[in-house]
Short mmCIF file of C-alpha atoms and ligand atoms in Angstrom, two decimals:
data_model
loop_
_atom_site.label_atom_id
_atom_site.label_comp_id
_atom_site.label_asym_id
_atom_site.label_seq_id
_atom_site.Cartn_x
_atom_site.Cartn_y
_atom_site.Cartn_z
CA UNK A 1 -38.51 67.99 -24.07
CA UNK A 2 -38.04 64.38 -22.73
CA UNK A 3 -36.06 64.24 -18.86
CA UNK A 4 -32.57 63.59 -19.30
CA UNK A 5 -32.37 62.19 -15.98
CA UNK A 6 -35.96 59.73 -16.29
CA UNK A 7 -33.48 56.55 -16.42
CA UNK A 8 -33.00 57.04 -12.70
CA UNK A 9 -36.09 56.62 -11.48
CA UNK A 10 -36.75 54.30 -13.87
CA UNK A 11 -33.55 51.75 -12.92
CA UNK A 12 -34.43 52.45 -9.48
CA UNK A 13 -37.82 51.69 -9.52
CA UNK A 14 -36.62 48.39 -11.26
CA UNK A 15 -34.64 47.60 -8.88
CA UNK A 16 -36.78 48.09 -6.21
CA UNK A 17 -39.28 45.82 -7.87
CA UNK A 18 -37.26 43.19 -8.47
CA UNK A 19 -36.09 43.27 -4.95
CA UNK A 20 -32.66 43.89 -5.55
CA UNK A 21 -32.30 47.71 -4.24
CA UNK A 22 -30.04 47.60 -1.30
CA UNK A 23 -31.76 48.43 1.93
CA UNK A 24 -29.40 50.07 4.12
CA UNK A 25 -29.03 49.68 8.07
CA UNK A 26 -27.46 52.12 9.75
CA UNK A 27 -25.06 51.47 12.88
CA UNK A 28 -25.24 53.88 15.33
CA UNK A 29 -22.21 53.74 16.92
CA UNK A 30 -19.05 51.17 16.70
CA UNK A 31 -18.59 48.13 14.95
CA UNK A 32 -18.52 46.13 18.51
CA UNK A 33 -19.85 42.75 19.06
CA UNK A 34 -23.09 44.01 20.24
CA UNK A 35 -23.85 47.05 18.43
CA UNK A 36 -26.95 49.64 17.46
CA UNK A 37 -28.53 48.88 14.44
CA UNK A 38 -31.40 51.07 13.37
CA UNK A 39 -32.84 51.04 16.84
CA UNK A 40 -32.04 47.75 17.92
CA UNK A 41 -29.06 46.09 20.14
CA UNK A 42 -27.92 43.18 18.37
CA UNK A 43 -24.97 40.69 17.75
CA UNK A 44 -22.79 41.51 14.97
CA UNK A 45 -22.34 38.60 12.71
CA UNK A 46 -21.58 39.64 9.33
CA UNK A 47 -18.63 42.59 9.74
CA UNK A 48 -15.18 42.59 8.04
CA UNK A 49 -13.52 43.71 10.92
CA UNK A 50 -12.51 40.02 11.81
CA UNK A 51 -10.08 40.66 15.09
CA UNK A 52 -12.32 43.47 16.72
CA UNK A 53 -9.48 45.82 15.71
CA UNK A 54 -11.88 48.94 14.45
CA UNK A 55 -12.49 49.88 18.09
CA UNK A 56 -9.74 48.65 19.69
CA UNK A 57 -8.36 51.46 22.12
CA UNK A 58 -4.58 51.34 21.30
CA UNK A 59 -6.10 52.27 17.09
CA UNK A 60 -8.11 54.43 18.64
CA UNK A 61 -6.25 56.31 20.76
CA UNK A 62 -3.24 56.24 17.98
CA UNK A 63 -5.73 58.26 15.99
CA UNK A 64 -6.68 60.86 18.37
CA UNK A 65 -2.56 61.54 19.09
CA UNK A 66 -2.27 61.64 15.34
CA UNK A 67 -4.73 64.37 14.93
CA UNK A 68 -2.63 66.09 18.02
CA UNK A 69 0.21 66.33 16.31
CA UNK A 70 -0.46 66.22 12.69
CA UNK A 71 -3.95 67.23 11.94
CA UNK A 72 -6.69 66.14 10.12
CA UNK A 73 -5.32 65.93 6.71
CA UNK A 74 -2.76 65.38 4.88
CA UNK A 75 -2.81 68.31 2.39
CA UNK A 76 -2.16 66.97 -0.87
CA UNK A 77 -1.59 63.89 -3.21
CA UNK A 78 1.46 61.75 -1.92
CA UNK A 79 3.98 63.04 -4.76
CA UNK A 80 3.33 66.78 -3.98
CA UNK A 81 3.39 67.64 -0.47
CA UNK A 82 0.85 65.12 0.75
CA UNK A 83 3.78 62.60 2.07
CA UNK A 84 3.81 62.57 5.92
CA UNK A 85 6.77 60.71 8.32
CA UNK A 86 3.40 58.37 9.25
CA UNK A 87 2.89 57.30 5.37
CA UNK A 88 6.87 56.19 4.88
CA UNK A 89 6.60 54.78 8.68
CA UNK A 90 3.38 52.98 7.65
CA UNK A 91 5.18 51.44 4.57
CA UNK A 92 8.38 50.28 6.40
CA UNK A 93 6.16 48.62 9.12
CA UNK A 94 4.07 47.08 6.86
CA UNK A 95 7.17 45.46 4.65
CA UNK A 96 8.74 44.13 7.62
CA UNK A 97 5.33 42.66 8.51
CA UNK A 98 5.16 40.95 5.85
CA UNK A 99 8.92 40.17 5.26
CA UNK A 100 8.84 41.65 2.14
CA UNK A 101 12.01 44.12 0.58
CA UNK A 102 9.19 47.07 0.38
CA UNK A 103 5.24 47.95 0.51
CA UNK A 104 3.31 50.91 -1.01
CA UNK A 105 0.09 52.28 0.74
CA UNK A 106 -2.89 53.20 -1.37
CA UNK A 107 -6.35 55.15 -0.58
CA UNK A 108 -8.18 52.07 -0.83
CA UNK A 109 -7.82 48.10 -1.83
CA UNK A 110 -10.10 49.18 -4.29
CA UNK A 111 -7.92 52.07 -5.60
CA UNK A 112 -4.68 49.84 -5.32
CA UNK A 113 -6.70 47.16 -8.08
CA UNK A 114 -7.75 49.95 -10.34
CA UNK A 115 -4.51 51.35 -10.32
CA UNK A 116 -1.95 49.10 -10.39
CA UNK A 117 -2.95 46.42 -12.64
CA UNK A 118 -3.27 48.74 -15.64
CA UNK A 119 0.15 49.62 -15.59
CA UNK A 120 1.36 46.05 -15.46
CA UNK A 121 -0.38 45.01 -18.32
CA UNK A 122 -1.36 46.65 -21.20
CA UNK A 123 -2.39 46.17 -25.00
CA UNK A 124 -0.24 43.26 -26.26
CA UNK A 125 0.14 41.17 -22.89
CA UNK A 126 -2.78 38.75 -21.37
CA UNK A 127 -4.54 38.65 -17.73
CA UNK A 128 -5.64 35.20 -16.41
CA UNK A 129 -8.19 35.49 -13.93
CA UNK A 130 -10.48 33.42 -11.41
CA UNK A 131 -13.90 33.49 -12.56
CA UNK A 132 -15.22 34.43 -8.99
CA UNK A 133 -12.01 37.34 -8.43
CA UNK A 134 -13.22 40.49 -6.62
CA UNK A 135 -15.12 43.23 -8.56
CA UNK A 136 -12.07 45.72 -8.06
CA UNK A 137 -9.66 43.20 -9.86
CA UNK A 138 -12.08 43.02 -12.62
CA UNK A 139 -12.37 46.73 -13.30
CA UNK A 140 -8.49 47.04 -12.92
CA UNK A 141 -7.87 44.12 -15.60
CA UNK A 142 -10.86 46.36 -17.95
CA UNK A 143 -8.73 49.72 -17.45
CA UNK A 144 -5.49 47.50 -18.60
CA UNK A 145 -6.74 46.89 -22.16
CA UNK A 146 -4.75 43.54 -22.31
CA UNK A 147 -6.47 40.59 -23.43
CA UNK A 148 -8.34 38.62 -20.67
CA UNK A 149 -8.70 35.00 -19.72
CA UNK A 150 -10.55 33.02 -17.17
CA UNK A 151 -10.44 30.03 -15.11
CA UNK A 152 -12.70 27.47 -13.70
CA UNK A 153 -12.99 28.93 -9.89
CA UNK A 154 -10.19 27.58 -7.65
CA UNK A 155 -8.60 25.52 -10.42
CA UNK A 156 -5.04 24.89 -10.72
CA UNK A 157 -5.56 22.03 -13.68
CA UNK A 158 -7.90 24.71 -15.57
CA UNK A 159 -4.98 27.52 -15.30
CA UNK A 160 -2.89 25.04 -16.71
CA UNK A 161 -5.21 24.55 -19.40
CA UNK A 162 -4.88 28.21 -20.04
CA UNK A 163 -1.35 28.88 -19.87
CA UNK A 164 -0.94 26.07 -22.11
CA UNK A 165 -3.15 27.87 -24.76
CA UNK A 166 -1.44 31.11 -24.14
CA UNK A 167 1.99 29.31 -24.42
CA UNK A 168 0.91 28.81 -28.32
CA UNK A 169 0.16 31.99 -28.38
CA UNK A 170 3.34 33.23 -26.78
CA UNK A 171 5.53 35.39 -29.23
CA UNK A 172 2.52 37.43 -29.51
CA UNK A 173 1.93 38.25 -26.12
CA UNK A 174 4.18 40.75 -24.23
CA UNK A 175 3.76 39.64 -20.51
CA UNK A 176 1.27 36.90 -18.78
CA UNK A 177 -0.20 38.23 -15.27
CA UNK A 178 -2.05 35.39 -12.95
CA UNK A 179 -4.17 36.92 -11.06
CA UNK A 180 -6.69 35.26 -8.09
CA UNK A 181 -8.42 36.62 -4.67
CA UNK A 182 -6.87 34.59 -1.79
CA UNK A 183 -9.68 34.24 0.13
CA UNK A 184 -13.20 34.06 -1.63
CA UNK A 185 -15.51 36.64 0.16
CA UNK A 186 -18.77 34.75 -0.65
CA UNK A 187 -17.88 30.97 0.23
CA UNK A 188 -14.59 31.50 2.52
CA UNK A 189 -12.57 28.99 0.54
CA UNK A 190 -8.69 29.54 -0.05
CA UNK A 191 -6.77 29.96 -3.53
CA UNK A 192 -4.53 27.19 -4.46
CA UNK A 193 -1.64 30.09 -4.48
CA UNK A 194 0.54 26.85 -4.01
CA UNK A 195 -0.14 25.58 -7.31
CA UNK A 196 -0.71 29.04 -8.68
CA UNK A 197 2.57 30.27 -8.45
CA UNK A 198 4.48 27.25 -9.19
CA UNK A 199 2.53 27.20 -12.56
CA UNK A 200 3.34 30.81 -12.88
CA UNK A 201 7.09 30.05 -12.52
CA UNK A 202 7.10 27.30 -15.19
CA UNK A 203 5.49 29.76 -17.72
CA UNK A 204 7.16 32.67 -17.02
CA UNK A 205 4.40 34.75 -15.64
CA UNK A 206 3.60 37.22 -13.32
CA UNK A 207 1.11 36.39 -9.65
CA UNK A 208 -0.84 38.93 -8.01
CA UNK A 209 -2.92 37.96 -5.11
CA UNK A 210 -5.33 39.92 -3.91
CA UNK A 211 -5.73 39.16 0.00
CA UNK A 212 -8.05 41.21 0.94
CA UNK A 213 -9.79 38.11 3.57
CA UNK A 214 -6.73 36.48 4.31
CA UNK A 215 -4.83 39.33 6.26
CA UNK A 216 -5.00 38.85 9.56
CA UNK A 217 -6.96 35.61 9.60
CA UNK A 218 -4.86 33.34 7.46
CA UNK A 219 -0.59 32.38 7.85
CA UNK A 220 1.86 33.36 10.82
CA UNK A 221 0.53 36.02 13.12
CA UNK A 222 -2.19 37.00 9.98
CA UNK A 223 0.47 37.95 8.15
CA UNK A 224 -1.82 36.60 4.92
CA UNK A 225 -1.75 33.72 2.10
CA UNK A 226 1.90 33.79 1.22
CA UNK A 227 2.84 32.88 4.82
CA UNK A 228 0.44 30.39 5.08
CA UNK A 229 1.71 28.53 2.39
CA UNK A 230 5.33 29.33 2.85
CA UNK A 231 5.58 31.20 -0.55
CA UNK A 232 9.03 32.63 -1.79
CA UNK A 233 8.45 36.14 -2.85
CA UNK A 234 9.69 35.92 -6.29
CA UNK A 235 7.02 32.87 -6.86
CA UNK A 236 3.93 35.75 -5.92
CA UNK A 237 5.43 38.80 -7.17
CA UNK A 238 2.52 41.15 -6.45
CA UNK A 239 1.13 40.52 -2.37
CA UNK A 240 -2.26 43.16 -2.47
CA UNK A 241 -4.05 43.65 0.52
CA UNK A 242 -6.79 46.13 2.41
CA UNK A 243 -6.63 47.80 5.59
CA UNK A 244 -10.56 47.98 5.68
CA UNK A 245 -10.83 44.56 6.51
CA UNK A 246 -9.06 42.64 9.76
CA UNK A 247 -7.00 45.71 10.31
CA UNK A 248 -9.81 47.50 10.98
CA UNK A 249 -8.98 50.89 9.48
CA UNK A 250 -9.09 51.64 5.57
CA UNK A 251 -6.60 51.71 2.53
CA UNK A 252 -4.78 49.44 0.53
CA UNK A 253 -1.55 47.93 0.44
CA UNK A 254 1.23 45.88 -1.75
CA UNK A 255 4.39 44.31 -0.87
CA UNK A 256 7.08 43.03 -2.98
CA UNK A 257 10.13 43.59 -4.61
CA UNK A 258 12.00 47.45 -3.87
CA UNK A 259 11.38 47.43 -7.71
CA UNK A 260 7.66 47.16 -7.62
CA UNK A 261 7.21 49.51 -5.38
CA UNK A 262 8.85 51.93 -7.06
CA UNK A 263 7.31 51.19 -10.29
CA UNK A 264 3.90 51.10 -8.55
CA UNK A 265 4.01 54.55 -7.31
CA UNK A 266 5.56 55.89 -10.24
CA UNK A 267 2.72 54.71 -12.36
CA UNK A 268 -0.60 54.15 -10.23
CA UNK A 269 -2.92 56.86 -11.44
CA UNK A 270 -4.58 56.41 -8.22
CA UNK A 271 -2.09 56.82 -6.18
CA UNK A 272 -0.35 59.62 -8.03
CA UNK A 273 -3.88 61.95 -8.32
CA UNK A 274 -5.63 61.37 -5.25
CA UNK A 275 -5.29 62.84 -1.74
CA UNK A 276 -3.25 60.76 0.68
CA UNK A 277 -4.42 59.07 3.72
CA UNK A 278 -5.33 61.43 6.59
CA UNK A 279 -2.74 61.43 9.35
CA UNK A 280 -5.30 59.24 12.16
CA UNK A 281 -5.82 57.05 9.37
CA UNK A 282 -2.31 55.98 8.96
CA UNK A 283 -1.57 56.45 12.96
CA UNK A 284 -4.37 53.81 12.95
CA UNK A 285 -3.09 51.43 10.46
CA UNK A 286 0.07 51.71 12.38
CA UNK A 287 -1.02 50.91 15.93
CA UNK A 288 -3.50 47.64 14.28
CA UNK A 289 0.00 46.21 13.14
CA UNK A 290 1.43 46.04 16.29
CA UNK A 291 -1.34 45.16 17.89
CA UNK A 292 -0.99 42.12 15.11
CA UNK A 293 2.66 41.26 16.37
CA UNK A 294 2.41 41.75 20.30
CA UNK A 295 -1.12 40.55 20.87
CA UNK A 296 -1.23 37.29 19.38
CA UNK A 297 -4.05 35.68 20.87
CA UNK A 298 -6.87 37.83 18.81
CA UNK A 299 -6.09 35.63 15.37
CA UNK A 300 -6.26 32.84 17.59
CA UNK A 301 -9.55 33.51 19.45
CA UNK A 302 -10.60 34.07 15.59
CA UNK A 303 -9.99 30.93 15.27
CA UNK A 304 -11.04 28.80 18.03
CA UNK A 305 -14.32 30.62 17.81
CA UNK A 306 -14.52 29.64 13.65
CA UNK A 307 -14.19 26.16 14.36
CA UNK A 308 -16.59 26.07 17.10
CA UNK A 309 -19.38 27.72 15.11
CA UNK A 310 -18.76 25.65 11.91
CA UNK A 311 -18.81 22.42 14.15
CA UNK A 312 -22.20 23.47 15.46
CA UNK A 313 -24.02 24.68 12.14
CA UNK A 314 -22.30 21.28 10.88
CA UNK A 315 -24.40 19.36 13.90
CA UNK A 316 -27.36 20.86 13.07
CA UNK A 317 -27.67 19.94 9.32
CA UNK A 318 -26.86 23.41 7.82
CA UNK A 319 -25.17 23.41 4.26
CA UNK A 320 -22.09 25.74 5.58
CA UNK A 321 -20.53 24.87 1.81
CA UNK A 322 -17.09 24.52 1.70
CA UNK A 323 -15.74 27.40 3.61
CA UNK A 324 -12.20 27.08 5.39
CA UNK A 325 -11.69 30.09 7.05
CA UNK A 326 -13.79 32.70 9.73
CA UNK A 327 -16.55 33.42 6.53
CA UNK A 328 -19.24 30.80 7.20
CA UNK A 329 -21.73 30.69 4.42
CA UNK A 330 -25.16 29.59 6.04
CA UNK A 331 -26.75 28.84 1.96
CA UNK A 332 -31.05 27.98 1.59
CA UNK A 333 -31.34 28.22 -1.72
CA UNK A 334 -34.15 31.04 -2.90
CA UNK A 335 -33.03 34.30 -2.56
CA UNK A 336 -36.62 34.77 -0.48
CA UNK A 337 -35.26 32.09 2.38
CA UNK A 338 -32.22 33.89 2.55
CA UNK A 339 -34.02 36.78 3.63
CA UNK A 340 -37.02 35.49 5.92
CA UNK A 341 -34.07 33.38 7.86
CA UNK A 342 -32.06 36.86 7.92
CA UNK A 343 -35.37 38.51 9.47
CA UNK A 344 -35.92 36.00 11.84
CA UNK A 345 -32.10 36.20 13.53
CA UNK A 346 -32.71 40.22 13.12
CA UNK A 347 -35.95 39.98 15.39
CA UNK A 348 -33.72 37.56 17.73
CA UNK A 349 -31.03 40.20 18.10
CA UNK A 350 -28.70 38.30 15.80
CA UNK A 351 -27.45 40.57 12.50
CA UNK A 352 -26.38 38.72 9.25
CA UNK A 353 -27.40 39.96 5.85
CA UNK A 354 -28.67 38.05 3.45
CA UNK A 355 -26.69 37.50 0.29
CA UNK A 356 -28.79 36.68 -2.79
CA UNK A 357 -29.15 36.62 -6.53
CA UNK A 358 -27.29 38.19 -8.77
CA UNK A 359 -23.86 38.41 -6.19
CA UNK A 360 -24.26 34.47 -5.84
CA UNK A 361 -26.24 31.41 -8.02
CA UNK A 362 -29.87 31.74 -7.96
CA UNK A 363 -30.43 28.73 -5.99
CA UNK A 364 -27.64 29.37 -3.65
CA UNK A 365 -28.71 32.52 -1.57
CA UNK A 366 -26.95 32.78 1.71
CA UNK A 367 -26.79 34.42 5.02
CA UNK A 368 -22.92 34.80 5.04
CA UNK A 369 -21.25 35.08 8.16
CA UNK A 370 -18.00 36.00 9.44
CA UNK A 371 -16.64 35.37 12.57
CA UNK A 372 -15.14 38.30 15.10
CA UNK A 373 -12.27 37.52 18.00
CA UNK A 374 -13.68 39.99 20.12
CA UNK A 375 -17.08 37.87 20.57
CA UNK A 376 -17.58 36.01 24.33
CA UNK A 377 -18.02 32.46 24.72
CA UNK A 378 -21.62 33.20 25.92
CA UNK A 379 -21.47 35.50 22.19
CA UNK A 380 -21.03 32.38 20.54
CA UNK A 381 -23.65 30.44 22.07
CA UNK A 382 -26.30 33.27 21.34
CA UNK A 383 -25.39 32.93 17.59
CA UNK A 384 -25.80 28.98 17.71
CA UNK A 385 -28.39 29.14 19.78
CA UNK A 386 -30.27 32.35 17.57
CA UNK A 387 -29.67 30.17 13.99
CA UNK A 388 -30.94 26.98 15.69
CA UNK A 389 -34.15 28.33 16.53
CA UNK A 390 -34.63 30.30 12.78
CA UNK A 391 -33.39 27.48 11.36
CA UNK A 392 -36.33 25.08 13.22
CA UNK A 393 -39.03 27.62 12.61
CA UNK A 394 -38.32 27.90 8.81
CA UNK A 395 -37.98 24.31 8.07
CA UNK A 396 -34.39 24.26 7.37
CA UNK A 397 -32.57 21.67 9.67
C1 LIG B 401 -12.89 44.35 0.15
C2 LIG B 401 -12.08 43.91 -0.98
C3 LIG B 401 -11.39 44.81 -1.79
C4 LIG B 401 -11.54 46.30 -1.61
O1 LIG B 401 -10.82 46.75 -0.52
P1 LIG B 401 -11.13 48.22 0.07
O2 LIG B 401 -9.87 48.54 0.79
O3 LIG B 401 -12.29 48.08 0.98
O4 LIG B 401 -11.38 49.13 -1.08
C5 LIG B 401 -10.59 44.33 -2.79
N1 LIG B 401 -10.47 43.01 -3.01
C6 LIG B 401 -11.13 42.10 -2.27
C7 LIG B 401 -10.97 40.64 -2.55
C8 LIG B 401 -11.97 42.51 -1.23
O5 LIG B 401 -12.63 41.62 -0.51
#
């Protein structure tokens, strides 16, 4: 009888060949500036954890009371008997936060995309997408069954282009969702959620961003994309965001309208069948938002630091694309540059994957970085200084 199971080996094997198996490092110990990383003490340069907020001690010791009082987990899914006073405090923090009427936790930003977009489009209505949006949104808009649509990356006139097809279209289509990543994770540029929403208004269709890299790095505070471009909230109906990024914790989030929220909940399959967040997990979340609104000077550091680091890649000749936020990509073309320059800031002390083929272009492999508050000036200069000197001895500056 033939293996059932021989296409594992067999993919893996493939994968392996071609290079593209991931290789995984293993941090032993906190996501801190300079951290262990299979044996060695180096720099972290490539983390999502943007404001240093993952081991900061007022999360940290928010989690340990949490498990004091409430345990280790919650007991259930959300609906049954899974819903602790930390989940609805979570929630009402979080809305004010964002000066929205309500926001709904989920498991994951991940789970949130997968769950809620199904349920606001169906068979009958259409989803217009980036064509760079997050894996997550793309597996949420397949669950939906609606018909899908993209556009050009970052481009309002292309949307247009779109809509105006769809407009043609329009008897036959229920309900129109936009829907775009804020920040891109791969080259750090910003959605035009300006023009975005004001072309969803004239059309009569529904935005959903997904901000996922703009929380805490991007608008007043790091309250996201819709404060930094002064967005009303029925323009951007749908505000998704993660906890697993400059927050520093895990889970998902939305804010909107009282009436999406309750909708959401209602109908998320996500949130409705899977176990809720356990209790340190949502003392955690807590603590990292006030740590947002009383300790203003991390998104600033964030930023002061960004700016200095793109200045000096900039002086150097780098090709830092066209980033505008704390994710620098450093790009070199062939996937094999991207990892030899990766190597040599490893063996300096400096650690920034590679990002290569098929996640990006062929010919524009990258060492992505992304900037952390909680680095020292003297931090800073060991990055500079660590890509100069890989950048000289590879031949690319
Ligand atoms: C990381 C990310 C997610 C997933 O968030 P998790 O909370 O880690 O599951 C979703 N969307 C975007 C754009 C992301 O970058």
């Amino acid at each position: 009888m033939r293996d059932p199971t021989g296409f594992l080996a067999e993919e893996y094997q493939q994968l392996v060949a071609s290079a593209t198996d991931w290789k995984l490092r293993v941090l032993e110990g906190p996501s801190a500036p300079w951290c262990e990383i299979d044996g060695h003490r180096v720099l972290m340069f490539c983390s999502n954890n943007y404001l240093g907020l993952s081991n900061h001690p007022r999360l940290k010791e928010a989690a340990v009371a949490a498990v004091k009082t409430h345990g280790v987990g919650s007991g259930s899914v959300r609906p049954i008997a899974g819903n602790m006073d930390l989940h609805m405090e979570l929630e009402r923090r979080l809305a004010k936060f964002k000066r929205a009427e309500a926001s709904l936790v989920y498991q994951s930003g991940f789970a949130t995309n997968s769950g809620l977009i199904p349920q606001l489009v169906g068979e009958g209505d259409l989803v217009i997408s980036d064509e760079l949006n997050h894996g997550s949104i793309i597996d949420g808009v397949r669950l939906s069954r609606a018909e899908r649509a993209v556009y050009r990356h970052g481009d309002p006139v292309d949307l247009e282009r779109v809509l105006a097809t769809a407009e043609e279209h329009r008897p036959s289509y229920r309900r129109i969702l936009i829907i775009t990543d804020g920040v891109f994770s791969m080259d750090g540029d910003i959605a035009p959620l300006d023009r975005i929403a004001e072309l969803g208004h004239q059309h009569g269709a529904m935005v959903y961003v997904d901000d996922a890299h703009g929380e805490g790095v991007l608008g007043e505070g790091g309250r996201g994309i819709v404060s930094h471009f002064g967005l009303s909230r029925d323009r951007v109906q749908v505000e998704m965001g993660t906890f697993s990024k400059a927050f520093g914790v895990v889970g998902g989030h939305i804010s909107g309208s009282k009436e999406l929220v309750d909708f959401a909940y209602n109908r998320s399959r996500t949130w409705l069948l899977s176990g809720s967040h356990p209790p340190p997990v949502a003392a955690a979340c807590l603590a990292a938002i006030d740590v947002l609104e009383t300790e203003g000077e991390h998104v600033r550091r964030l930023w002061d630091l960004t700016r200095r680091f793109k200045s000096a890649m900039r002086g150097f000749g780098f090709d830092i694309g066209k980033s505008e936020t704390p994710i620098t990509p450093v790009i070199v073309g062939e996937s094999r540059r991207a990892k030899e320059l990766s190597e040599h800031l490893f063996g300096q002390g400096l650690f920034a994957l590679p990002i290569v083929y098929p996640m990006v272009a062929k010919d524009k492999a990258r060492i992505r970085t992304i900037m952390n508050a909680a680095l020292t000036d003297d931090d800073l200069q060991f990055a500079i200084g660590a890509f100069e000197r890989a950048g000289r001895a590879l031949h690319l500056i």
